[in-house]
Coordinates of C-alpha atoms in Angstrom, one line a residue:
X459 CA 4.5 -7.1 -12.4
X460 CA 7.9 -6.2 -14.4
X461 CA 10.1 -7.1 -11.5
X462 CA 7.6 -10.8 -11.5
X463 CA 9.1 -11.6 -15.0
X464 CA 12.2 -10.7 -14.7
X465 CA 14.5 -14.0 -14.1
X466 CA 15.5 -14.5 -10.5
X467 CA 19.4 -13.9 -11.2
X468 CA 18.5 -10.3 -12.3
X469 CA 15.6 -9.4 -9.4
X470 CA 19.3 -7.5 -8.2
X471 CA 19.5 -3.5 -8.2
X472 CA 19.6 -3.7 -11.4
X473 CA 16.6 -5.9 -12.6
X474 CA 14.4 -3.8 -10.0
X475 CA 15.5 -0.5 -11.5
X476 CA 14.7 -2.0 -15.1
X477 CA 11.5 -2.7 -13.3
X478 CA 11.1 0.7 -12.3
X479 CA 11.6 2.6 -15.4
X480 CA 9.1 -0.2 -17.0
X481 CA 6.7 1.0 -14.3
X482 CA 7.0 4.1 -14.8
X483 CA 6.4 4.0 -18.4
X484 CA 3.6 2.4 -18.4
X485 CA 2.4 4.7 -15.9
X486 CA 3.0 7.7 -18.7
X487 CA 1.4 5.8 -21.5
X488 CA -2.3 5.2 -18.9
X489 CA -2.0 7.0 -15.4
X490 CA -5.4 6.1 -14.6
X491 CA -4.0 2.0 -14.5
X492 CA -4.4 1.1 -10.8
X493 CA -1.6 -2.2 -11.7
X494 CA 2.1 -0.6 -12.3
X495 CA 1.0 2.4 -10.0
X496 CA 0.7 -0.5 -6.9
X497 CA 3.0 -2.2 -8.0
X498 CA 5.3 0.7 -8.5
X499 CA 4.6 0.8 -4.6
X500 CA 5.0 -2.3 -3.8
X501 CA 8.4 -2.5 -5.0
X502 CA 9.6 1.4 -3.3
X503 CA 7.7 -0.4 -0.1
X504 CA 9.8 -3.9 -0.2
X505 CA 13.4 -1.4 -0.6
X506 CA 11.3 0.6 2.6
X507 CA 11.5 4.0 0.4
X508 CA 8.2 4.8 2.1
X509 CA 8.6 8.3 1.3
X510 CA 8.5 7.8 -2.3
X511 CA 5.4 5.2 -2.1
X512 CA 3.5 8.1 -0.2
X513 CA 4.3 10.7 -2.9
X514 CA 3.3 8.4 -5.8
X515 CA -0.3 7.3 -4.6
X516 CA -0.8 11.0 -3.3
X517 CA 0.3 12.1 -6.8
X518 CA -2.3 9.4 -7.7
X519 CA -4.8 11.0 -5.7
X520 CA -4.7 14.3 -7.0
X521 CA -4.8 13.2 -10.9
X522 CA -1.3 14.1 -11.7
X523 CA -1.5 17.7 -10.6
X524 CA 1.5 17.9 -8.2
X525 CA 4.3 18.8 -9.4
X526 CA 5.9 16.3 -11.7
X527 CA 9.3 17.7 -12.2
X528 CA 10.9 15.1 -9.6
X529 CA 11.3 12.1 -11.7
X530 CA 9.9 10.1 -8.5
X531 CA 6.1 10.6 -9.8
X532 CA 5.7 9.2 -13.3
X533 CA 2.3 10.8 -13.7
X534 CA 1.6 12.8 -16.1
X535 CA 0.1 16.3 -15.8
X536 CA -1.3 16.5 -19.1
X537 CA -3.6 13.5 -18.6
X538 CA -7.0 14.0 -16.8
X539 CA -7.2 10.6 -14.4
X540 CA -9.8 10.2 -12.1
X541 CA -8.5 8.2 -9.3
X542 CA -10.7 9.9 -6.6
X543 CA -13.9 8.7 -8.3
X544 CA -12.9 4.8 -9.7
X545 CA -10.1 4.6 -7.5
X546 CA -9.7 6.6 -4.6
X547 CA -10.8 4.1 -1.6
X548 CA -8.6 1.4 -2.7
X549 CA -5.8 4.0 -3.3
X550 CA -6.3 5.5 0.7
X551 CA -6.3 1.6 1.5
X552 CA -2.7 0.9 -0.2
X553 CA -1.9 4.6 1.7
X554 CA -2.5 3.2 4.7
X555 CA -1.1 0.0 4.2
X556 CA 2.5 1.8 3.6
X557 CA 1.4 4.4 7.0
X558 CA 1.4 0.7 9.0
X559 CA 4.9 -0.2 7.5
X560 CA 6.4 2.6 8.2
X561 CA 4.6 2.3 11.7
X562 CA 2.8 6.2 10.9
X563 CA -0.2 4.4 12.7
X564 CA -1.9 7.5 13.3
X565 CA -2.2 8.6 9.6
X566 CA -3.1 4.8 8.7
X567 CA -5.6 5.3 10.7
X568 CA -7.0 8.1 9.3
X569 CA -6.7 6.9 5.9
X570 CA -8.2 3.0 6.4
X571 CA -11.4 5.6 8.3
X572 CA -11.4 7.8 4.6
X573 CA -11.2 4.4 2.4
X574 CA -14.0 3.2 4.4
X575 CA -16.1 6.1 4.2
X576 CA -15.4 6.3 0.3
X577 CA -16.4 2.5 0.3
X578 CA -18.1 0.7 3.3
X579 CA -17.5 -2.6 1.1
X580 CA -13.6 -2.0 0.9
X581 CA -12.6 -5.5 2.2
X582 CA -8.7 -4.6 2.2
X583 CA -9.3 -1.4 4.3
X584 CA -11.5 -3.1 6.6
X585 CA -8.9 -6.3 7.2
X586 CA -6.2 -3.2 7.4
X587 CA -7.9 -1.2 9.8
X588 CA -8.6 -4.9 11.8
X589 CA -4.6 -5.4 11.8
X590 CA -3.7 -1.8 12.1
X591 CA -5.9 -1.8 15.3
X592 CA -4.0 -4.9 17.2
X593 CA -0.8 -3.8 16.0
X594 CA -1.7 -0.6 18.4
X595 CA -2.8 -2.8 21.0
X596 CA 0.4 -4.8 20.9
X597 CA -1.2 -7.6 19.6
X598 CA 1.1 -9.9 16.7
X599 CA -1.8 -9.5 13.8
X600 CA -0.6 -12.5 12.1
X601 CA -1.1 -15.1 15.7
X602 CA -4.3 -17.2 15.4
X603 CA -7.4 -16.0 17.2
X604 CA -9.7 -18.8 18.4
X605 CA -13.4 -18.1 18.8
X606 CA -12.9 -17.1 22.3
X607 CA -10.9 -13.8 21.9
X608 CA -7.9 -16.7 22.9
X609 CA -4.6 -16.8 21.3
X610 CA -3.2 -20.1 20.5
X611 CA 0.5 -20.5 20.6
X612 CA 2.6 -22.8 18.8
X613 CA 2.6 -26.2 22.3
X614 CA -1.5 -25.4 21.9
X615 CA -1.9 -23.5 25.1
X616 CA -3.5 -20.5 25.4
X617 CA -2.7 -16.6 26.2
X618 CA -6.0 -14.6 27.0
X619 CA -6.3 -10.9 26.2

């Protein structure tokens, strides 16, 4: 979102640590807003601090409560947010999503199973758990499937699986 506006010659270390603190503060001012947390995320996930992304939507998860001393977690503790109730399938979805990139497929799959069971409708934990489950096959989840189960590659023949 910050890191979006910012001009290109400045998406550098230091336009996405401007970006940051901007997150951040918007984060203090409405912890329950599901758009700087994610994309709070999405910017510790595309610099691979996966660590960081996990504490921030577990933070997330339990409204705040943790520990906030560690500047990592820009929620507040004095603010009641209730993530678990509005928000908390879509947050185990984003949870697994980062599990996948840091290839943690086991908890990934654990949390794209909780997301689901918070929300059986939860189209991004359903695609994720789709992906998550032929990345563990050894399947490329971004190769076209053909009605047949069929892989087309790129001369238009065919691998079978």
């Amino acid at each position: 979102l910050a890191l979006s506006q910012a001009p290109a010659s400045q998406q550098n270390g230091e336009g996405k640590e401007r970006a940051k603190r901007a997150l951040k503060r918007a984060l203090a001012l409405d912890p329950g807003a599901p758009r700087p947390l994610f994309a709070l995320v999405d910017l510790h996930a595309s610099e691979g601090n996966f660590e960081t992304c996990i504490k921030l939507l577990r933070d997330a998860m339990d409204g705040g409560k943790n520990d906030m001393s560690d500047s990592a977690s820009p929620l507040s503790s004095s603010h009641t947010v209730t993530w678990n109730k509005e928000h908390g399938d879509v947050i185990q979805s984003k949870l697994a999503e980062i599990h996948t990139l840091s290839e943690n497929y086991t908890d990934a799959l654990e949390c794209y199973h909780v997301a689901i069971s918070m929300n059986p409708q939860n189209g991004l934990a359903i695609q994720g758990l789709e992906r998550l489950e032929k990345i563990m096959r050894g399947v490329d989840p971004d190769e076209e499937m053909d009605g047949d189960g069929e892989i087309e590659d790129e001369d238009g023949g065919q691998e079978y699986y």
